[in-house]
Structures are given as structure tokens and as C-alpha cells.
Amino acid sequence: MHKLLTDQPGATMVLLGNEAIARGAIEAGVAVATTYPGTPSSEISLNFFQISQESSLYFEYSTNEKVSLEVAAATANSGVRSMCVMKHVGLNVAADALMTLAYVGVKGGLVILTADDPFMFSSQNEQDNRYYGKLSGLAILEPSSVEEAKNMIPYAFELSEALQEPVIFRTTTRINHSTAPVTLGIIRERVCRGDFIKDPFNYVTVPAVSRKLHVKLLANLEKAAERSEVSPYNFISGKGAWGIICNGVSFAYLSDAIRDLDIQDKVKLLRIGFSHPLPQKMIKGFLGSCEKVLVVEEGEPYMEEAVKAFAQEAGLTLPINGKGKDLFSRLYEFNPRMVRQVVAAYFGVPCKLEPMVDLSNIPEIPQRPPNLCAGCSHRATFYAVKKAAEGLSTIYPTDIGCYTLGFLPPLGMGDFLICMGSSAGTSCGFSKVTDKKVVSFIGDSTFFHSGIPGLVNAVFNNHNFTFVILDNGITAMTGHQPNPGVDMGLMNLQGYGQISIEAVVRALGVPHVAVIQPYKVKKSIETLREAFNFKGVSVVIAQEMCTLYAKGFKKTKSRAYYVSDKCRNHRDCISQLACPAFFLDAEKVKIDPVMCAGCAVCAQICPENAILPVKA
Amino acid sequence: MSDITRLIIVAVGGQGNLLASSVLGEAALLAGIPLRMSEIHGMAQRGGVVESALVFGNAQSTIISDGEADVLVGFEPSETLRALNKCNARTVVITNLSPLPPFTVAIGKGVYPDITELQQLIRAKTARLIALNAVDLAKTAGNVLSVNMVLLGALIQTGILPVTADHVKTAIRTKTKAAFVEINTRAFDLGVTAASQQ
């Protein structure tokens, strides 16, 4: 049995934040869960995926976040408790659905989890998704710890049903990827079947209906504000004339800081866990009892600006600060020392800080950036593209996935990236106004997620570029999740369709389509060269299974390669491919036989033919 | 702050850092010591650095700021040096001495630090350095992959953490694969002995 299905209320289990969130949903009786995977939220969905294989929970990896939310919008409006999980930028993709779903509302509880990523450990931006609460008019809940995240999920479902609106559940990486003991609660029975009662004058959002629904949304927002005032997740602790207002992980850093600074008797802490709508009366009362207030929140001054407005309305003139010089930054994530320092400086109390080690005479340590795996087929494709494009002046728009790492030297394949699917759309623009050859890269999952509309646009508007689809048969970057092109039979799962990327591309009317097997270097280069010479939209699909994923099925070519005595130390292999299986030993290139995946790409490019298979 | 012990573990993806953290998590549960952890492991499988923070005792924070680690365990010598920003003059450092040069060295983008100089630098800046060849000890134990258990042994020997060798050995039995329990336990003991001789 999956450990998160353990039916032992009161028992303690050490859980990752994302496991705790999934457990919270199980306790809430969630019956439908949908997602598009994205770090730091991915393990929530992975647990749902596993649980769905041994219970009545319906779970799906949807094509993208918008579709994911639409699926959940329908199941929730059929009265079934549903959850939709995504990373913060995923909510941008789902925003079109979100904004009007807020007008329509829900019948069964719907919790939309957005995992923000301050410091951008694995994201392209660090946007603060609390603003989606204001933008959409929906309630937002934010936990401060792993334990609280689990407990808050059932509350989120109840709130959603009470308000008849979706609830946004916002986490940050340090909640998702922290581990702590969690006390298990009672598992509510899962109700999987619902019904949809026709009511087009409340469900079909033509202007006349939406004008009425907006009134309803504002009324619901009022109700949410009343609940925020009495929510157990907005609370005050401590006593004194100094005030601190905080949310999320900052609460943990502040709890430690207040104890370390020994100011328990001087400072009151208002922890906001229900952050949209903010508890206006509660905050005004808190401000009225303080001489000076510090707002501690990672990201944007979302609460600070609201708190200052509340003070103005209440006629209060006490100092209120948060972001600014010598205070907190809008950049990156906070840490305990930083919070302790700012609190001490703001309230004028001494702060003993352990002096840091002097790093001035530490030699420069070589960087250890993440790298494409040994035998990764993307490396082979990048090499072939580079060779085929020799002599051409190029622009390489890229996309989001493992292959984004190809932008690093020595491959250097990646010139522009803004979001999922942007390789296709931006290629249209670059090829229109520059005289360079545009060759763009997109992975299989990203192609299905949002690459197709860009390609449709290219065909319709007759743009001129080569679109290389790196099809490694799985969503590799986030941990090998399925996508619509994946053979689910390999996972021993039945009842799924499988969509051929080649068939889609041909059906769109792309005038030049070719398929390569990137481990066949020479043939790949020739095929790519033909595509580059074609005027108009050309698509090259590079098909080879992700080596890491293939290892799980023992589908890798088992024979490793070695560098024989014929080597004349040209080092083309190491300097052009940068496969991590290479290393230098006494200035000679060697291949780590454990790492080598046997792709033989290096053997094909060695000018001396010195790289040979290890004899069995 | 005295009842709180802060431990940073740095490793290269694939060295078994996350399993070591999980064993310590279980050991803390057995010892009845509150423990919170956080990990940055997004790119572990792509050869990047994996960092775990483990906070033992009554703290709420799950991460450790620069200069605030009580113990630093480095599974790879250049990564131990890179993580020195987490240390202060009272920090105890434990490092494996067997290098895994990053790929950037192989393509001429950087020079791997001299191992002797590296140890002198760490020794000069921190309270104590325990340096051992964990790869050799793991091989002696029977499996090169039990480097993590050797380093756990050295860590427990220092007595800095509020968990005992028995707690950890029990955790090794429940958290590591049955086929490797014997080797892992032996590796742990070799780490304890090696650290006690320094």
C-alpha cells in the first residue's frame, strides 16, 4: 500500500512537504487530481499518480496547465472534490481558465496549488503568485511549514465549498522540499462520481451572464473576507509594542529569530496564512496596538502595500516597513540569519552574529554546472545541428527541458528562451526580421504542452525556419512523467492513447518533414543539412529514448567504449561533445566505463577512429 | 541556540547524500530529537551539486544560513571547500578526500584545487577537520557506493549530533536495502574508527 494511504490517525510520519500536501488531499477525500509537472511541485503529482494506480483516485498528467485546470473545473462543477497542481509559471498558462472560472465558481471543492520558486532554483522567473488572488478575486492560503501544509489542505477544500469558488494554495520551494514529522489525520471517504446540473444562464459566460456572475464573485469575495478575519490560519502570537506581520516560511525564520534575540516580551507576531483577502479588521487592530511594524514576506511587497493602506484608512501613522534599503529585498529567498539581522536592526536590539569564515584566500573552485547525461541523445542532436550549420550564421531559439542545458559551452546551442513553447513562436519572429538561419529546439512534452500552436502559426504565415523536435519519449527534466507521445505500455499501464509527433507535424501541413536517429551522426548531419536548405517551415524529429529512462528498462546498449592507443590527443570528443563520461588521466582522454551509455557518438567523430567498444 | 545543531551535507549527484539524510532523519526520530531538513536536488541526476540542510533540536527553520553550520560533511573535497561559506571558526568539517573533478576541469574551464592545500585551508579556518578517503574505506567494506555510510560513521564519532551510533545503525537497517545492510553497517563502523584516529 502507498504510504500516504496509511489509515492511522495520530501516527507520526516523516514526510517531504510535497508528500504532506498529497496526504492532506487524501485526508480531504480528493477524488480527481490533474497536473502538468513542474518543479518544485512535481512530487505532489508523482504521489497522486502512484496512489491512483491502487485506489479510486482519478489522476492525470494533462497536456498543459490550462487543460489541467479545465478538466478540474468540470469535475468540481460536477460536485467532485478536485485538485489541480502546477508550478508558479504554470498558473500563467492556466490564467485564462482561472479568471473566468472565478466568475463561474464551483460546486465541489477545487484547490489549485501553485508552487512558487523564490531564488529560481529551477525556474525561469520568481514571480509572486499571491497577485493572482487579487487579479482573480479568489481566496489564497499559504502554509508556513510542512505540517501546516498537510493540515491546511482539508481546510482549503472546506473553504472552497463554503465559498463555492476555487481556492488557490500557494507554496514556495522551501515548503515543497523540506522534510519534517507530520501527524496523520482522519481520511475522509472519497466520493468519485458526481453530476452536472444544467444551468446555462450561470455557466455559459456570454456577456449578459458574466455581468451577473461578476456581481456574484464580488459577493463571494466579501464572504471570503469575513472568513479571513476568523481563520485559524491568521493568528497573533507574543506580546509587546513592536509588531511583525509575516507569511510563509518567514514565520519559521522569525520564530527562531525572536527566540535568539530574546525579544519574546517585546514583539507581537501576526502570521498571515489566509492571504487573500487579507483580514483587514484584524490587521487594523494589530496596527493600533503597535508602535512600529515590520512586514516580513519573500517576493513582492504584497502585504506591505495593503497594510500601509489599512493604516491610512484607520488614521494610524506608525512606521510600517518591509522592503527597502537595509530592510528586505524583493529578490530571491530569505534565510534565518538575514531575518534575524533585519529584525534586530529595525527594532534596535543587539544581534550577535557568528563571524563568517574568511573566503578571500580560497582558490577559485571549478564550477559544477548540471550537464546533459552521458549518452544523452540531445547532445548527439546538438552536435549534428552544429556540424550541419557550419558556415551559416544562425539563431537557436530553445525551449524548456533537459535540452535547455545545451546552451552551456561547449555545445552552445540555445540563444533565446522565455517560456514553455516559445521556441516555435520566437522562431517566426526571428526569421521574419533577420537574415540569419533560425534553427529551434523543443522537447516532446513541451511540443504537446504549447509548441503546436507556434508551429501552426509558422505553417499558416509561411515562416522560414527549421524546428528540431527532440523526442526522447518521456518528460525527462521533471523526473520521467508521461506525456501524450509516451508509450504507456512500457510502464505497464493500459487504457491510454499515444500520439505520433510525426503524424501531427505532417497533418499540420509542414512542407518538409524528416526523422533522424541522432546516434547515427553522419546520416543525421545530412538530413539536417537538407532541412536547413529548405525555404519555408522544416521539421526534423530526433527520436531516441532518454538514456536515464531507458536504463530503467535495461534498454541501453550495454557495451561501453574506451579510448585505444590510436588516440593522438586531438580531444575532439571531449572538447566538442563534453560528455561527462570523459575524464583526463595524465593529459590523456579516458572514458568511465560505468558512466558510458554506449551511444558511440564519440567513436563516430574521433578523427583517428581511436574510440572502440570494450570487448565482452 | 545551544540546543540546536545545524548540519550541512554537500555531495555530487549520485553519491547517496539523500539516503544519508534519510538515515539521519530516521535516527533522530528514534532518538526523539526534533529534526527538520531541506534539500535542493532538482538537478541531482544531471551531475550537479546536492545540498542538504539538517536542523536538529527546537528550531522552526529548515535551512542554514552562511556562517551558521555546526558541522559540514562534504562527500567530495572541492565541494567541501565550496561550502566553506556555511562555516564559522567553531564548525567541525568532515570531508572525503577522493576527488570527483567536475566536467569543467576536463574541458579546461578551471583547475581542480590541490588536495593538501585544500585541507590546510579548511583546517586554518575551522575548529577541526576530519579528512578521510571514504572511497577506499567503502571498498574495504565491500561496496564503493557506501561512501555515504563511511561519512555518517565519521560524523557520529564526533559526538556533535544528538543521535547515537546505535540509533544510526538501527536506521541503516530500516532505511537501506536489505542486501546492503551488512556492508553499510561495516562502512559506518570503518568511518567511526577512521575518525577516532584523527
XYZ file of N, CA, C and O in Angstrom, chain A residues 12-14 16 39 43 121-122 145-147 173-174 177-181 249 251-256 259-260 333-338 340 352-373 402 405 409-410 476-480 548 571 574-575 577-584, chain B residues 1-4 6 11-13 25-26 29 33-43 45-49 51 53 55 58-68 76 78-91 100-114 117 121-122 125-126 175:
616
model
N 2.729 9.374 13.538
C 3.673 10.361 13.010
C 4.457 9.763 11.852
O 4.876 8.618 11.916
N 4.625 10.544 10.803
C 5.367 10.092 9.642
C 6.269 11.239 9.205
O 5.845 12.395 9.228
N 7.518 10.924 8.851
C 8.426 11.965 8.357
C 8.168 12.121 6.856
O 8.338 11.170 6.101
N 8.231 14.581 3.141
C 8.623 15.721 2.320
C 7.393 16.636 2.215
O 6.262 16.143 2.207
N 8.802 21.569 -11.318
C 9.492 21.723 -10.045
C 9.209 23.131 -9.516
O 9.242 24.059 -10.312
N 6.627 16.324 -7.043
C 6.419 15.125 -6.215
C 4.974 15.006 -5.719
O 4.547 13.906 -5.364
N 15.425 28.278 -8.107
C 16.249 27.073 -8.079
C 16.060 26.285 -9.374
O 16.985 25.658 -9.858
N 14.860 26.294 -9.903
C 14.610 25.534 -11.130
C 13.490 26.180 -11.944
O 12.575 25.515 -12.376
N 4.815 25.758 7.119
C 5.644 24.589 7.418
C 5.054 23.362 6.729
O 3.928 23.401 6.224
N 5.832 22.274 6.756
C 5.394 21.016 6.166
C 4.123 20.508 6.863
O 3.151 20.121 6.207
N 4.137 20.530 8.202
C 2.988 20.035 8.971
C 1.749 20.849 8.636
O 0.659 20.315 8.428
N 9.281 26.864 -2.649
C 10.197 25.715 -2.711
C 10.554 25.172 -1.334
O 10.634 23.954 -1.147
N 10.771 26.057 -0.368
C 11.214 25.597 0.955
C 10.113 24.896 1.745
O 10.386 24.305 2.781
N 10.054 21.311 -0.579
C 11.239 20.454 -0.496
C 11.869 20.399 0.891
O 13.039 20.079 1.026
N 11.090 20.724 1.920
C 11.561 20.472 3.276
C 10.923 19.199 3.775
O 9.886 18.768 3.268
N 11.557 18.604 4.781
C 11.072 17.345 5.346
C 10.901 17.524 6.841
O 11.771 18.124 7.488
N 9.809 17.035 7.383
C 9.564 17.163 8.824
C 8.537 16.120 9.248
O 7.812 15.580 8.411
N 8.479 15.821 10.557
C 7.462 14.882 11.035
C 6.067 15.497 10.900
O 5.878 16.688 11.139
N 7.311 30.757 4.797
C 8.497 30.273 5.523
C 9.101 31.334 6.427
O 9.803 30.996 7.384
N 7.794 32.870 8.659
C 7.309 32.640 10.029
C 8.294 31.771 10.808
O 8.560 32.019 11.993
N 8.854 30.753 10.153
C 9.817 29.868 10.821
C 11.080 30.649 11.173
O 11.585 30.560 12.303
N 11.572 31.438 10.211
C 12.799 32.204 10.469
C 12.569 33.217 11.597
O 13.447 33.437 12.434
N 11.366 33.815 11.621
C 11.058 34.805 12.652
C 10.912 34.156 14.024
O 11.375 34.704 15.026
N 10.272 32.987 14.074
C 10.114 32.301 15.362
C 11.484 32.052 15.969
O 11.700 32.269 17.166
N 12.435 31.595 15.127
C 13.795 31.350 15.612
C 14.491 32.662 15.995
O 15.177 32.737 17.014
N 13.367 34.194 19.360
C 13.939 33.470 20.492
C 15.438 33.782 20.616
O 15.933 34.072 21.708
N 16.142 33.740 19.502
C 17.587 34.000 19.550
C 17.897 35.411 20.051
O 18.881 35.629 20.749
N 15.349 34.271 -2.061
C 14.690 33.802 -0.849
C 15.374 34.371 0.395
O 16.505 34.828 0.344
N 14.649 34.320 1.517
C 15.191 34.777 2.799
C 15.940 33.622 3.452
O 15.860 32.477 3.021
N 16.653 33.928 4.550
C 17.256 32.874 5.359
C 17.262 33.337 6.806
O 17.067 34.535 7.088
N 17.488 32.412 7.761
C 17.342 32.763 9.177
C 18.254 33.914 9.614
O 17.815 34.806 10.344
N 19.501 33.903 9.164
C 20.452 34.943 9.589
C 20.020 36.324 9.096
O 20.042 37.308 9.843
N 19.588 36.374 7.830
C 19.145 37.639 7.244
C 17.945 38.195 8.018
O 17.915 39.382 8.378
N 17.048 37.508 11.108
C 17.479 37.883 12.469
C 18.137 39.261 12.443
O 17.858 40.124 13.281
N 24.026 39.162 18.030
C 25.337 38.526 17.930
C 25.323 37.588 16.722
O 24.533 36.663 16.674
N 26.186 37.878 15.780
C 26.253 37.004 14.609
C 27.602 36.320 14.592
O 28.640 36.951 14.810
N 27.579 35.034 14.360
C 28.825 34.269 14.258
C 29.593 34.817 13.054
O 29.047 34.873 11.954
N 30.865 35.265 13.244
C 31.589 35.780 12.076
C 31.777 34.674 11.036
O 32.069 33.532 11.390
N 31.605 35.017 9.795
C 31.751 34.022 8.737
C 33.225 33.770 8.462
O 34.075 34.607 8.752
N 33.496 32.643 7.902
C 34.861 32.276 7.539
C 35.374 33.240 6.463
O 34.612 33.642 5.582
N 36.641 33.615 6.579
C 37.258 34.480 5.563
C 37.518 33.656 4.304
O 38.268 32.687 4.324
N 36.866 34.032 3.227
C 36.975 33.244 1.997
C 37.940 33.867 0.992
O 38.090 33.386 -0.137
N 38.640 34.960 1.420
C 39.414 35.732 0.442
C 40.577 34.947 -0.169
O 40.945 35.191 -1.307
N 41.148 33.994 0.579
C 42.286 33.261 0.004
C 41.915 31.854 -0.471
O 42.768 31.003 -0.671
N 40.626 31.616 -0.647
C 40.197 30.323 -1.193
C 40.420 30.361 -2.718
O 39.956 31.295 -3.372
N 41.126 29.393 -3.258
C 41.339 29.418 -4.708
C 40.014 29.265 -5.455
O 39.036 28.758 -4.890
N 39.997 29.701 -6.683
C 38.770 29.571 -7.463
C 38.472 28.085 -7.689
O 39.340 27.330 -8.124
N 37.264 27.683 -7.342
C 36.899 26.269 -7.458
C 36.160 26.092 -8.782
O 35.241 26.861 -9.079
N 36.569 25.109 -9.583
C 35.890 24.948 -10.880
C 34.385 24.723 -10.691
O 33.966 24.008 -9.781
N 33.602 25.337 -11.534
C 32.146 25.228 -11.440
C 31.708 23.789 -11.718
O 32.407 23.049 -12.408
N 30.544 23.441 -11.172
C 29.998 22.115 -11.427
C 28.561 22.291 -11.910
O 27.602 21.995 -11.178
N 28.394 22.832 -13.108
C 27.022 23.031 -13.585
C 26.385 21.689 -13.927
O 27.101 20.732 -14.246
N 25.062 21.589 -13.859
C 24.424 20.366 -14.329
C 24.726 20.176 -15.808
O 24.940 21.144 -16.535
N 24.775 18.947 -16.238
C 25.208 18.635 -17.594
C 24.242 17.613 -18.183
O 23.604 16.860 -17.443
N 24.144 17.582 -19.503
C 23.388 16.502 -20.136
C 24.064 15.186 -19.745
O 25.285 15.109 -19.655
N 23.288 14.148 -19.519
C 23.826 12.867 -19.059
C 24.772 12.247 -20.092
O 24.696 12.558 -21.283
N 15.389 19.282 -20.355
C 16.814 18.973 -20.175
C 17.668 19.672 -21.216
O 18.759 20.148 -20.935
N 19.936 22.795 -21.175
C 21.341 22.741 -20.751
C 22.299 22.789 -21.936
O 23.485 23.073 -21.760
N 28.537 25.993 -22.768
C 29.649 25.537 -23.579
C 29.990 24.083 -23.231
O 29.722 23.673 -22.105
N 30.550 23.323 -24.117
C 30.992 23.725 -25.454
C 29.903 23.613 -26.517
O 30.139 24.030 -27.644
N 11.510 14.219 -19.354
C 12.691 13.805 -18.592
C 13.053 14.762 -17.462
O 13.354 14.349 -16.348
N 13.008 16.048 -17.744
C 13.543 17.055 -16.823
C 12.949 16.967 -15.426
O 13.645 17.068 -14.428
N 11.640 16.786 -15.354
C 10.961 16.835 -14.061
C 10.882 15.453 -13.407
O 10.239 15.302 -12.380
N 11.496 14.437 -14.033
C 11.547 13.135 -13.379
C 10.767 12.040 -14.090
O 10.175 11.181 -13.447
N 10.738 12.093 -15.434
C 10.168 10.993 -16.222
C 8.670 10.804 -16.063
O 8.185 9.712 -15.787
N 18.587 7.910 -19.323
C 18.272 7.634 -17.913
C 17.001 6.797 -17.805
O 16.922 5.855 -17.027
N 41.429 15.430 -28.975
C 40.396 15.772 -27.972
C 39.133 16.355 -28.582
O 38.424 17.136 -27.945
N 36.155 15.231 -26.319
C 35.896 15.913 -25.049
C 35.547 17.383 -25.269
O 34.660 17.936 -24.616
N 36.222 18.030 -26.254
C 36.005 19.473 -26.393
C 34.743 19.799 -27.179
O 34.200 20.878 -27.039
N 31.938 17.397 -27.568
C 30.751 16.713 -27.048
C 30.547 16.975 -25.562
O 29.424 17.028 -25.074
N 31.667 17.089 -24.819
C 31.577 17.332 -23.381
C 30.708 16.304 -22.673
O 29.953 16.631 -21.761
N 30.825 15.059 -23.067
C 30.084 14.002 -22.381
C 30.725 13.782 -21.014
O 31.951 13.687 -20.914
N 29.925 13.702 -19.937
C 30.521 13.569 -18.605
C 31.232 12.236 -18.371
O 31.913 12.081 -17.363
N 31.109 11.270 -19.299
C 31.833 10.009 -19.129
C 33.323 10.174 -19.429
O 34.124 9.332 -19.050
N 33.705 11.272 -20.108
C 35.133 11.513 -20.370
C 35.811 12.078 -19.137
O 35.213 12.870 -18.396
N 37.064 11.713 -18.959
C 37.896 12.407 -17.970
C 39.339 12.380 -18.454
O 39.690 11.622 -19.364
N 40.146 13.249 -17.878
C 41.551 13.307 -18.276
C 42.379 12.570 -17.239
O 42.217 12.784 -16.037
N 20.488 29.214 21.463
C 20.743 28.423 20.264
C 21.445 27.106 20.612
O 21.690 26.284 19.754
N 21.797 26.959 21.910
C 22.677 25.854 22.293
C 22.059 24.476 22.069
O 22.776 23.511 21.837
N 20.727 24.379 22.133
C 20.113 23.057 21.967
C 19.907 22.704 20.499
O 19.327 21.684 20.178
N 20.397 23.556 19.621
C 20.165 23.320 18.182
C 21.495 22.972 17.504
O 22.501 23.620 17.760
N 23.217 22.347 13.733
C 22.958 22.548 12.298
C 24.012 21.823 11.462
O 25.199 22.080 11.608
N 27.238 17.148 -1.642
C 27.685 15.992 -2.423
C 27.425 16.271 -3.890
O 26.764 17.253 -4.250
N 27.954 15.390 -4.709
C 27.667 15.435 -6.136
C 26.523 14.447 -6.362
O 26.461 13.413 -5.678
N 25.629 14.776 -7.285
C 24.502 13.897 -7.571
C 24.959 12.454 -7.752
O 25.943 12.216 -8.442
N 17.470 11.202 9.448
C 16.091 11.559 9.807
C 15.457 10.473 10.652
O 14.828 10.745 11.682
N 15.645 9.232 10.240
C 15.095 8.093 10.969
C 15.766 7.974 12.348
O 15.103 7.721 13.360
N 14.379 10.440 14.701
C 13.043 10.031 15.138
C 13.177 9.008 16.268
O 12.478 9.087 17.283
N 14.533 13.255 18.865
C 15.046 14.620 18.664
C 14.315 15.234 17.479
O 14.271 14.637 16.401
N 13.730 16.422 17.656
C 13.085 17.052 16.500
C 14.108 17.311 15.402
O 15.238 17.714 15.690
N 13.728 17.043 14.160
C 14.634 17.282 13.035
C 13.843 17.820 11.858
O 12.796 17.277 11.502
N 14.358 18.890 11.290
C 13.781 19.424 10.050
C 14.878 19.471 9.007
O 16.016 19.781 9.330
N 14.513 19.161 7.782
C 15.533 19.106 6.730
C 15.039 19.846 5.501
O 13.832 19.949 5.276
N 15.980 20.304 4.689
C 15.586 20.771 3.370
C 16.668 20.393 2.385
O 17.826 20.243 2.744
N 16.255 20.211 1.167
C 17.172 19.736 0.147
C 16.950 20.492 -1.143
O 15.823 20.834 -1.473
N 18.059 20.723 -1.828
C 17.953 21.254 -3.185
C 18.517 20.162 -4.085
O 19.702 19.875 -4.064
N 17.618 19.497 -4.805
C 18.056 18.313 -5.552
C 17.471 18.260 -6.951
O 17.375 17.201 -7.555
N 17.107 19.404 -7.463
C 16.458 19.426 -8.779
C 17.282 18.794 -9.883
O 16.767 18.088 -10.732
N 18.600 19.020 -9.860
C 19.412 18.589 -10.985
C 20.370 17.475 -10.582
O 21.390 17.268 -11.233
N 20.434 14.322 -10.865
C 20.754 13.293 -11.845
C 21.558 13.831 -13.012
O 22.011 13.085 -13.850
N 21.732 15.147 -13.072
C 22.480 15.738 -14.178
C 23.868 16.178 -13.715
O 24.468 17.061 -14.280
N 24.374 15.559 -12.637
C 25.755 15.803 -12.215
C 25.963 17.074 -11.418
O 27.094 17.488 -11.199
N 24.882 17.712 -10.978
C 25.011 18.945 -10.203
C 25.305 18.660 -8.734
O 25.451 17.521 -8.323
N 25.371 19.730 -7.943
C 25.647 19.619 -6.522
C 24.323 19.420 -5.772
O 23.324 20.046 -6.108
N 22.691 19.695 -2.019
C 22.955 20.207 -0.675
C 21.779 19.894 0.230
O 20.639 20.174 -0.104
N 20.304 20.416 4.202
C 20.449 21.092 5.495
C 19.634 20.303 6.500
O 18.479 19.967 6.235
N 18.503 20.394 10.546
C 18.488 21.184 11.770
C 17.909 20.327 12.891
O 16.716 20.014 12.890
N 15.107 22.254 18.703
C 13.861 23.002 18.659
C 13.902 24.264 17.818
O 13.599 25.341 18.293
N 14.285 24.141 16.565
C 14.225 25.290 15.660
C 13.067 25.071 14.695
O 12.635 23.942 14.477
N 12.566 26.150 14.121
C 11.497 26.042 13.124
C 12.067 26.073 11.707
O 11.481 25.522 10.787
N 13.220 26.724 11.541
C 13.797 26.885 10.197
C 14.270 25.550 9.653
O 14.741 24.701 10.401
N 14.177 25.404 8.342
C 14.651 24.168 7.713
C 15.895 24.421 6.873
O 16.389 23.511 6.233
N 16.364 25.665 6.834
C 17.591 25.931 6.068
C 18.633 26.547 6.999
O 18.318 26.968 8.115
N 19.890 26.557 6.552
C 21.006 27.033 7.366
C 21.698 28.157 6.621
O 22.088 28.013 5.457
N 21.847 29.289 7.296
C 22.451 30.461 6.651
C 23.957 30.319 6.567
O 24.560 29.514 7.273
N 24.561 31.184 5.756
C 26.022 31.245 5.682
C 26.581 31.491 7.077
O 26.043 32.285 7.848
N 27.679 30.814 7.395
C 28.357 31.014 8.671
C 27.700 30.330 9.853
O 28.137 30.509 10.986
N 26.634 29.559 9.652
C 25.882 29.044 10.796
C 25.820 27.524 10.903
O 25.071 26.996 11.731
N 32.742 15.225 -1.338
C 33.713 15.413 -2.420
C 34.549 16.618 -2.015
O 34.002 17.648 -1.630
N 36.390 19.133 -3.345
C 36.224 20.509 -3.847
C 34.859 21.067 -3.457
O 34.695 22.275 -3.280
N 33.867 20.177 -3.293
C 32.548 20.653 -2.850
C 32.570 21.038 -1.367
O 31.859 21.944 -0.941
N 33.414 20.338 -0.579
C 33.576 20.729 0.828
C 34.133 22.144 0.882
O 33.635 22.999 1.625
N 35.146 22.387 0.067
C 35.769 23.715 0.043
C 34.771 24.780 -0.414
O 34.695 25.868 0.152
N 33.974 24.433 -1.421
C 32.989 25.383 -1.955
C 31.945 25.749 -0.896
O 31.411 26.850 -0.899
N 31.679 24.810 0.019
C 30.639 25.041 1.029
C 31.176 25.717 2.287
O 30.455 25.861 3.277
N 32.427 26.146 2.247
C 33.027 26.761 3.430
C 32.314 28.049 3.860
O 32.431 28.474 5.007
N 31.563 28.644 2.936
C 30.765 29.825 3.292
C 29.723 29.518 4.357
O 29.236 30.399 5.044
N 29.396 28.228 4.528
C 28.413 27.855 5.549
C 29.041 27.784 6.941
O 28.354 27.606 7.935
N 30.395 27.872 7.015
C 31.108 27.590 8.270
C 31.505 28.846 9.023
O 31.537 29.942 8.481
N 31.852 28.626 10.309
C 32.483 29.658 11.124
C 33.660 29.011 11.857
O 33.952 27.831 11.633
N 34.286 29.777 12.731
C 35.506 29.286 13.381
C 35.247 28.088 14.303
O 36.178 27.376 14.678
N 33.980 27.858 14.667
C 33.664 26.738 15.569
C 33.148 25.498 14.829
O 32.807 24.498 15.440
N 33.055 25.605 13.522
C 32.480 24.498 12.739
C 33.452 23.321 12.647
O 34.648 23.520 12.458
N 36.144 13.966 -7.272
C 35.348 13.726 -8.488
C 35.424 15.041 -9.263
O 34.576 15.905 -9.095
N 36.461 15.217 -10.087
C 36.621 16.525 -10.743
C 35.400 16.852 -11.602
O 34.909 15.978 -12.319
N 34.899 18.084 -11.497
C 33.757 18.443 -12.343
C 34.162 18.436 -13.807
O 35.356 18.565 -14.126
N 33.184 18.320 -14.665
C 33.486 18.214 -16.082
C 34.202 19.444 -16.630
O 34.984 19.362 -17.578
N 33.949 20.571 -15.999
C 34.567 21.815 -16.473
C 36.104 21.713 -16.464
O 36.771 22.336 -17.281
N 36.647 20.911 -15.547
C 38.102 20.728 -15.485
C 38.590 20.000 -16.743
O 39.588 20.389 -17.350
N 37.843 18.968 -17.138
C 38.235 18.175 -18.301
C 38.257 19.016 -19.578
O 39.043 18.773 -20.475
N 37.390 20.031 -19.665
C 37.380 20.857 -20.884
C 38.158 22.157 -20.680
O 38.001 23.119 -21.424
N 39.006 22.160 -19.648
C 39.933 23.283 -19.475
C 39.317 24.551 -18.901
O 39.876 25.627 -19.007
N 38.131 24.436 -18.291
C 37.489 25.633 -17.718
C 37.637 25.625 -16.195
O 36.657 25.613 -15.472
N 38.852 25.594 -15.723
C 39.065 25.611 -14.281
C 40.102 24.583 -13.881
O 40.353 23.615 -14.597
N 40.719 24.807 -12.716
C 41.768 23.917 -12.214
C 41.291 23.314 -10.907
O 40.804 24.033 -10.029
N 41.414 22.004 -10.787
C 40.973 21.353 -9.550
C 41.925 21.732 -8.414
O 43.148 21.691 -8.587
N 41.401 22.119 -7.245
C 42.286 22.570 -6.160
C 43.210 21.452 -5.659
O 42.846 20.282 -5.673
N 44.393 21.857 -5.200
C 45.354 20.910 -4.639
C 44.792 20.373 -3.314
O 44.375 21.136 -2.439
N 46.606 21.531 -0.037
C 46.326 22.948 0.253
C 44.879 23.121 0.742
O 44.603 23.892 1.667
N 43.750 24.847 4.220
C 42.837 25.994 4.257
C 41.663 25.735 5.203
O 41.325 26.580 6.037
N 41.068 24.557 5.081
C 39.891 24.256 5.920
C 40.320 24.186 7.383
O 39.660 24.733 8.267
N 40.766 27.538 9.051
C 39.608 28.420 9.184
C 38.514 27.872 10.091
O 37.568 28.579 10.421
N 38.599 26.588 10.427
C 37.513 25.988 11.207
C 38.074 25.315 12.462
O 39.285 25.268 12.655
N 16.278 1.783 6.638
C 16.234 2.714 5.503
C 17.071 2.285 4.298
O 16.912 2.832 3.218
